[in-house]
Coordinates of C-alpha atoms and ligand atoms in Angstrom, one line a residue:
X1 CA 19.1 33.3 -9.3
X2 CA 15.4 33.5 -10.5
X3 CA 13.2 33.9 -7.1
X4 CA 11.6 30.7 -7.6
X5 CA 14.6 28.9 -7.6
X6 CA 15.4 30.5 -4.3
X7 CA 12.6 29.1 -2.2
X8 CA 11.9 25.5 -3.9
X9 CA 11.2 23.2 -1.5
X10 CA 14.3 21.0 -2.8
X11 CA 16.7 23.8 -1.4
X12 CA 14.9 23.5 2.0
X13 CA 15.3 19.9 1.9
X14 CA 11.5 18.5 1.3
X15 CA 10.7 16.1 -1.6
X16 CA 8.1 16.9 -3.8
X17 CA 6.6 15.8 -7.2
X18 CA 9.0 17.8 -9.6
X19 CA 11.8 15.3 -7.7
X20 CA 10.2 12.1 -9.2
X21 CA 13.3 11.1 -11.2
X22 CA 12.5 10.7 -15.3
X23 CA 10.7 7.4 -15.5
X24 CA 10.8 7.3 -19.5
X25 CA 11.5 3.3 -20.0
X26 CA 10.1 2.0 -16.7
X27 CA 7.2 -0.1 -16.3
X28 CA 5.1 0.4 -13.1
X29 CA 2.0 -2.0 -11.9
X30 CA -0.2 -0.2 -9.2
X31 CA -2.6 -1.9 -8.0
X32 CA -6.4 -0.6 -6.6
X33 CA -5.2 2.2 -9.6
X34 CA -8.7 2.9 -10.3
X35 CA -9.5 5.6 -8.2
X36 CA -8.2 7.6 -4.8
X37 CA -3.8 7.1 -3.8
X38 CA -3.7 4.6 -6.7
X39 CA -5.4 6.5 -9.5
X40 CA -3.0 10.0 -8.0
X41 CA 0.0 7.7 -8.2
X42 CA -0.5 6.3 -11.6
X43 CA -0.7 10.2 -12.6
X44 CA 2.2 11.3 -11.1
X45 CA 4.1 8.0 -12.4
X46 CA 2.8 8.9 -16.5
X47 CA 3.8 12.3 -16.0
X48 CA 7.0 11.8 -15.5
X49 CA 7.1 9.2 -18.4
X50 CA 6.3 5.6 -17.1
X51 CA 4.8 3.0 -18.9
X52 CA 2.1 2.5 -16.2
X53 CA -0.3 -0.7 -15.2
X54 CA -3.6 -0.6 -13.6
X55 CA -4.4 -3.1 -11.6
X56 CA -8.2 -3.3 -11.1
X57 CA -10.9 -5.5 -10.0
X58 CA -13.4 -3.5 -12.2
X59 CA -11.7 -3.1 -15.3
X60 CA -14.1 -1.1 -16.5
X61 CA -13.1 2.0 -14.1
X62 CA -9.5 1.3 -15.1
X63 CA -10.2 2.1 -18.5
X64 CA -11.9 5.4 -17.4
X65 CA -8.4 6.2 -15.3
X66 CA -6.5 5.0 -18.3
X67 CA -8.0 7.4 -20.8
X68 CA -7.4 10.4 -18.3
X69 CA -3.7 9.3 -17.3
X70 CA -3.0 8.9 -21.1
X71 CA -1.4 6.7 -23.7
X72 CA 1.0 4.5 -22.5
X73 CA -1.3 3.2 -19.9
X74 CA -2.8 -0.3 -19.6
X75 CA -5.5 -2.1 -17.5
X76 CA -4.7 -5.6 -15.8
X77 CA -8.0 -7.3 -14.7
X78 CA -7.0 -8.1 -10.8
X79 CA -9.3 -9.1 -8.1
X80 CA -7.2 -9.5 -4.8
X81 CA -9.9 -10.9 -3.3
X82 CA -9.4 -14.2 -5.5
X83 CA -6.2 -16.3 -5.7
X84 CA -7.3 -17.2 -9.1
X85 CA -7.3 -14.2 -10.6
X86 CA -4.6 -13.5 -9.1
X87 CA -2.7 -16.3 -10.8
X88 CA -4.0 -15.0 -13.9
X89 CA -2.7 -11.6 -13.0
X90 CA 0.5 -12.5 -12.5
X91 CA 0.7 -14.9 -15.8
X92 CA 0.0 -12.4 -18.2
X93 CA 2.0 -9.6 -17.0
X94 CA 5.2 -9.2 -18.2
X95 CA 8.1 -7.7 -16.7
X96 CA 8.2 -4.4 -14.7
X97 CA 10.0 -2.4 -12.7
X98 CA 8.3 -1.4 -9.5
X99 CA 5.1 -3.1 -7.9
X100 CA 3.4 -1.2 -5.9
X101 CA 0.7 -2.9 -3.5
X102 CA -1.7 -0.5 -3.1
X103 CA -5.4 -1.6 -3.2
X104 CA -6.8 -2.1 0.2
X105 CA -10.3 -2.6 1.9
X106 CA -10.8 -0.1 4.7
X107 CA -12.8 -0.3 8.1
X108 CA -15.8 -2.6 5.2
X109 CA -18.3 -4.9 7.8
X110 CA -17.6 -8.8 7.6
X111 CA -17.2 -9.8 4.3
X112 CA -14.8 -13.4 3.2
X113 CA -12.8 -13.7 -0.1
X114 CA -13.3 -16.3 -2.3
X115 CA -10.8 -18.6 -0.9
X116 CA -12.4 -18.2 2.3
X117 CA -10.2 -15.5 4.2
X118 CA -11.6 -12.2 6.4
X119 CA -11.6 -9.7 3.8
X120 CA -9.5 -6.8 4.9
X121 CA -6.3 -9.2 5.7
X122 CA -7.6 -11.4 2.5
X123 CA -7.4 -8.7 -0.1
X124 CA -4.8 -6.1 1.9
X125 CA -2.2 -8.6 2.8
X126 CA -2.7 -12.3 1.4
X127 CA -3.7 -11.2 -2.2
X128 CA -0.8 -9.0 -2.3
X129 CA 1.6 -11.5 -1.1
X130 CA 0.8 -14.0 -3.3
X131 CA 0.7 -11.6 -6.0
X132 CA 4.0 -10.4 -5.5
X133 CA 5.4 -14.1 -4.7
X134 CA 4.2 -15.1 -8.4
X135 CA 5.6 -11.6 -9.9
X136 CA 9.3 -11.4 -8.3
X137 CA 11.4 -12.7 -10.8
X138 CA 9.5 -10.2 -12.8
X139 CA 10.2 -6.9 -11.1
X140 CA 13.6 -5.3 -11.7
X141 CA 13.6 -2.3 -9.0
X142 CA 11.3 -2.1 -5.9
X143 CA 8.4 -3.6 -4.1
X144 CA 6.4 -1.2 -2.4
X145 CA 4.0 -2.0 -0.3
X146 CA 1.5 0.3 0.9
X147 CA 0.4 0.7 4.6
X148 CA -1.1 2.8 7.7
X149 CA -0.3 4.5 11.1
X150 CA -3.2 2.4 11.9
X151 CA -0.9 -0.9 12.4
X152 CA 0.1 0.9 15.3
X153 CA -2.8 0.1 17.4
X154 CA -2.4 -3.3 17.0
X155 CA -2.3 -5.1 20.5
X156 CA -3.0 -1.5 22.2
X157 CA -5.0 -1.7 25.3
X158 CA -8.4 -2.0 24.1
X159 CA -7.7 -3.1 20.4
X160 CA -6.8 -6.5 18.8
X161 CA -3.7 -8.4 18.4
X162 CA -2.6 -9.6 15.1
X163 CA -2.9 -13.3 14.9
X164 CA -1.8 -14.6 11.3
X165 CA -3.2 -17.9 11.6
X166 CA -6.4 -16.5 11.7
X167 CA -7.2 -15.2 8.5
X168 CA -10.6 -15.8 8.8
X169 CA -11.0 -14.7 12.5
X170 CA -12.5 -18.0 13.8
X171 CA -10.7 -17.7 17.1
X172 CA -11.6 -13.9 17.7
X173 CA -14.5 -11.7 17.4
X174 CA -14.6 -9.4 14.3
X175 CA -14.1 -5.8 14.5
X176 CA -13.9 -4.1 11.4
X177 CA -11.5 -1.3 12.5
X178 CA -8.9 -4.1 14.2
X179 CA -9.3 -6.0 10.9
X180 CA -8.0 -2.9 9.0
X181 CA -5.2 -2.2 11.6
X182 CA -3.5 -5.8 11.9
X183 CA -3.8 -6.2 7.6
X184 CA -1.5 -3.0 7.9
X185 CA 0.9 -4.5 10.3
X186 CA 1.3 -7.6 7.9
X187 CA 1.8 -5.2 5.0
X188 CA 4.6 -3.7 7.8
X189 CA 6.0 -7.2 8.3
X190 CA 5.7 -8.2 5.1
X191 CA 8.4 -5.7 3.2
X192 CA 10.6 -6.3 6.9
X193 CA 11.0 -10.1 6.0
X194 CA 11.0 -10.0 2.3
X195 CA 14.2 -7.6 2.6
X196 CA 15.5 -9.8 4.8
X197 CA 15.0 -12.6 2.3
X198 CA 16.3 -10.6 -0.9
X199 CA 19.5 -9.7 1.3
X200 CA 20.4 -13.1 1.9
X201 CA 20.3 -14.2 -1.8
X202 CA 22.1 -10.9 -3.0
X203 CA 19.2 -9.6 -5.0
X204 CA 19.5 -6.3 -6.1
X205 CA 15.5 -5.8 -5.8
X206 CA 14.6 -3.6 -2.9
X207 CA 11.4 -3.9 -0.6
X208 CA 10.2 -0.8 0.8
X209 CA 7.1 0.5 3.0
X210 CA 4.6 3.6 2.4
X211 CA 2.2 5.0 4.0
X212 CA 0.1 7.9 2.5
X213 CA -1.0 10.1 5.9
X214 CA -4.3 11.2 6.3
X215 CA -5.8 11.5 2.2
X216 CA -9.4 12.4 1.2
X217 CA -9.9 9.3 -0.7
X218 CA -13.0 7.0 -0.5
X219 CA -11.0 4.6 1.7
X220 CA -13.0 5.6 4.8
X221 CA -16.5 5.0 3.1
X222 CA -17.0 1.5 3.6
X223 CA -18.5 0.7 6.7
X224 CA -21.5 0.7 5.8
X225 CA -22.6 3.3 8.9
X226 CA -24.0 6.9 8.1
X227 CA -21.4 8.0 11.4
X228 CA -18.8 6.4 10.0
X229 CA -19.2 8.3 6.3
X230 CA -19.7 11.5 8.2
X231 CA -16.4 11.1 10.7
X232 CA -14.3 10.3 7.0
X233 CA -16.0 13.0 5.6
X234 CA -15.0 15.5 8.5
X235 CA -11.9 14.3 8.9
X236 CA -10.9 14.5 5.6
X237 CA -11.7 18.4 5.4
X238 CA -10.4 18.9 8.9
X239 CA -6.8 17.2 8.5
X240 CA -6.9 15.5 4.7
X241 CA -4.5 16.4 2.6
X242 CA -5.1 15.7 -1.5
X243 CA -4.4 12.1 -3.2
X244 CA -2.2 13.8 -5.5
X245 CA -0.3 14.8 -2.0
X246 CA -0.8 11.7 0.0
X247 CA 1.1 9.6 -3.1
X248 CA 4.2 11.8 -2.7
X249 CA 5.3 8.9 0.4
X250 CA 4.5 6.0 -2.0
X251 CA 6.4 8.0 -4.8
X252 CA 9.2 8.4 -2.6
X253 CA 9.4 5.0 -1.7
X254 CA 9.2 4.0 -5.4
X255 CA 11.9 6.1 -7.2
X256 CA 14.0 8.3 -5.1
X257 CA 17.4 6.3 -4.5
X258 CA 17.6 7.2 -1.2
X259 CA 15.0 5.0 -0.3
X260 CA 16.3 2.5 1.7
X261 CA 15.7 -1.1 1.3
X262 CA 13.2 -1.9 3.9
X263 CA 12.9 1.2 4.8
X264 CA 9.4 2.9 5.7
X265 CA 8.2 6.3 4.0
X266 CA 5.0 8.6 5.6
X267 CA 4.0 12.4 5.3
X268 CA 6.3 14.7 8.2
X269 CA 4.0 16.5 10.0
X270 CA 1.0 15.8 12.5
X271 CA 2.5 12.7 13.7
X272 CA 2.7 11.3 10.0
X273 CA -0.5 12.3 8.7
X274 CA 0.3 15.2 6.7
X275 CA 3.1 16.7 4.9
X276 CA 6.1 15.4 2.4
X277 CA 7.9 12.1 2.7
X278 CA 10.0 11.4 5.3
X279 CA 11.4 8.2 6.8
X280 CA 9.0 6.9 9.3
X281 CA 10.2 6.6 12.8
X282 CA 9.4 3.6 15.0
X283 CA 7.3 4.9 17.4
X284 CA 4.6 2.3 18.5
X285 CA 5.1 0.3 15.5
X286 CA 5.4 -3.4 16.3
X287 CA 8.8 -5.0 15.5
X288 CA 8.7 -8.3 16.9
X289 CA 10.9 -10.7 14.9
X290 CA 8.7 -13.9 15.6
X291 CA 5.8 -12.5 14.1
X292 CA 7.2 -11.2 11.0
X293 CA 8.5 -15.0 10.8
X294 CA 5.0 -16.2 11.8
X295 CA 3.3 -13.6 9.5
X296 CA 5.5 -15.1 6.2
X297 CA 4.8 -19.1 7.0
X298 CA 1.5 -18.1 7.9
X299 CA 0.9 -16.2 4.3
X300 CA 2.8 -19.3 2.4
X301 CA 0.6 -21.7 4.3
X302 CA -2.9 -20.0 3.2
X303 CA -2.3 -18.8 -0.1
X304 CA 0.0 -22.0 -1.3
X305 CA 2.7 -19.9 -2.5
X306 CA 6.5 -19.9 -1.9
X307 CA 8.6 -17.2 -3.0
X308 CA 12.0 -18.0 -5.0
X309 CA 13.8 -15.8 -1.9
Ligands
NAP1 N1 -6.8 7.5 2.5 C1 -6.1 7.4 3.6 O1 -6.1 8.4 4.4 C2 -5.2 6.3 3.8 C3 -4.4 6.3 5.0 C4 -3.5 5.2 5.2 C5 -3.4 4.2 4.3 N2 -4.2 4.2 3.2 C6 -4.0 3.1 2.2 O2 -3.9 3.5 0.9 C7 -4.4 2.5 0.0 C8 -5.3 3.1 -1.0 O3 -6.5 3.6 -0.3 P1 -7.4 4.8 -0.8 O4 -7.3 5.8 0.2 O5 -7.0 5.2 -2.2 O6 -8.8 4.2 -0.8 P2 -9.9 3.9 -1.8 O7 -10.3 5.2 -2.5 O8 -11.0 3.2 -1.1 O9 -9.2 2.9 -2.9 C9 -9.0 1.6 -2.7 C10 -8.7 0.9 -3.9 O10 -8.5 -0.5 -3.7 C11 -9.2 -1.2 -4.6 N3 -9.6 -2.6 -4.2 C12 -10.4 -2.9 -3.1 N4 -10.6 -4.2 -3.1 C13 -9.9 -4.7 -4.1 C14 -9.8 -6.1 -4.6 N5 -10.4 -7.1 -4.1 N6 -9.0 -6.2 -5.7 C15 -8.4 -5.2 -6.3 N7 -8.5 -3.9 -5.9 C16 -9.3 -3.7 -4.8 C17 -10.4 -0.4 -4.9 O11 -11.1 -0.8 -6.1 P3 -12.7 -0.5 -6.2 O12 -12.8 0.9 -6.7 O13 -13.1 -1.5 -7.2 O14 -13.3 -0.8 -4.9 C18 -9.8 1.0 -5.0 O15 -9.2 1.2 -6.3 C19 -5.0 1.4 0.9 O16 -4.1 0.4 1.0 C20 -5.2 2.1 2.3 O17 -5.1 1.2 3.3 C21 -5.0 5.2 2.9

């Protein structure tokens, strides 16, 4: 046996790229493709032969991804920060295989969305939900939905609870990095319910969780605070690991059949922020069944849409 062979990382039982099963004939939409996880995880998807879909809010950049991923890659024009584009989104694509819902707003100041929600649960959460509520009967395979160890510090002693019928934080005072945490529990809840939902009408359509670990992406250069660039900056040396690594979770989630429906993927070392997939443990996640209830009528109620699950 050649000496490669000998020590892949298959044979010692971790998941890496070379294991993305051959994606010739699938059709994959990513969206927030345009740079950082998404941009790693359209390459990773092309290379191993998908027709992939850029979803981007400055299609422009797209473009620029899409000429470096190669051909077979197009650009859908998709603000998440608008219900109306949105719609549009969702109209003119055509059918796919896997969504993946993976554009997010990270630790940004306050800022509302066009239909008038908190931006971080607006474009993380709601935009993706009614994305994906307008897209089902479209997708053939998965829904993945990308989130963070951060949801974990929801309701913590000294950080927020999620409340989802306050999308645009009327009742509470704004902190940006509670914002970010409690639109990462809703992604959470999110694929929890919709499982629950595709169970019960015998859809063969799965609904699983990512998150990427600790990736040296722009995600932490939003706050609009020199300390806070510098702390992402160090951080990412100190502990980052590569987009093209960070994607391997959503990758997982996305084509490896031993992802489980509803099941929740993350890097396995340093508690989950660096390393190859894994299934996530529990650990401090919340799993309270009333709010992933409460989070889905709360979603409907805001955005208008009902899913056909
Ligand atoms: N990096 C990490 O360590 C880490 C850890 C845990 C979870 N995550 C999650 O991974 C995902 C990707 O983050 P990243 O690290 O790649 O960060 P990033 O480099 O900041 O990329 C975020 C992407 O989301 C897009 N986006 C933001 N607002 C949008 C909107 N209104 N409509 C459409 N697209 C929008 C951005 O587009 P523009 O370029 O136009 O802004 C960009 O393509 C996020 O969901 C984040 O929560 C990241």
């Amino acid at each position: 046996m050649p000496l490669t062979q000998s020590v892949t990382p298959e044979i010692a039982g971790r998941w890496v790229a070379e294991h993305v099963p051959d994606q010739t004939g699938r059709t994959i939409l990513i969206t927030g493709a345009n740079g950082g996880l998404g941009a790693a995880t359209a390459e990773h998807f092309a290379r191993a032969g998908a027709h992939v879909i850029l979803g981007c809010r400055r299609p422009e950049e797209g473009e620029r991804v899409a000429s470096r991923v190669g051909t077979g890659t197009d650009v859908l024009p998709l603000d998440l920060a608008d219900l109306g584009s949105v719609a549009t989104a969702a109209k003119s694509c055509g059918p796919v295989d896997t969504v993946i819902a993976l554009a997010g707003v990270c630790y940004a100041p306050w800022g509302l969305t066009a239909d008038g929600f908190e931006q971080h649960i607006g474009v993380n959460h709601l935009g993706h939900f009614a994305l994906i509520g307008q897209l089902l009967n479209k997708v053939r395979d998965r829904v993945v939905v990308v989130t963070s160890r951060a949801l974990e510090f929801c309701g913590r002693a000294g950080f927020g609870a999620y409340v989802p019928d306050d999308p645009a934080w009327c009742t509470r005072n704004f902190n940006a990095f509670d914002a970010y945490c409690q639109s990462k529990l809703a992604n959470l809840l999110f694929v929890t319910e919709l499982q629950h939902r595709l169970d019960a009408t015998g859809s063969k359509v799965r609904a699983v969780a990512a998150q990427p670990g600790w990736a040296d992406t722009e995600a932490g250069m939003h706050s609009e605070r020199w300390v806070g660039d510098v702390f992402w900056r160090a951080s990412c040396r100190l502990i980052g690991q590569p987009p093209s690594v960070g994607a391997l979770s959503i990758l997982y989630a996305a084509t490896s059949p031993s992802a489980r429906p509803g099941g929740y993927y993350g890097p396995d070392r340093l508690f989950g922020m660096r390393g190859l997939p894994a299934e996530m443990k529990p650990g401090r996640t919340p799993s309270d069944p009333g709010l992933t209830t409460e989070s889905w009528a709360s979603a409907e109620r805001h955005t208008g849409i009902r899913f056909d699950v």
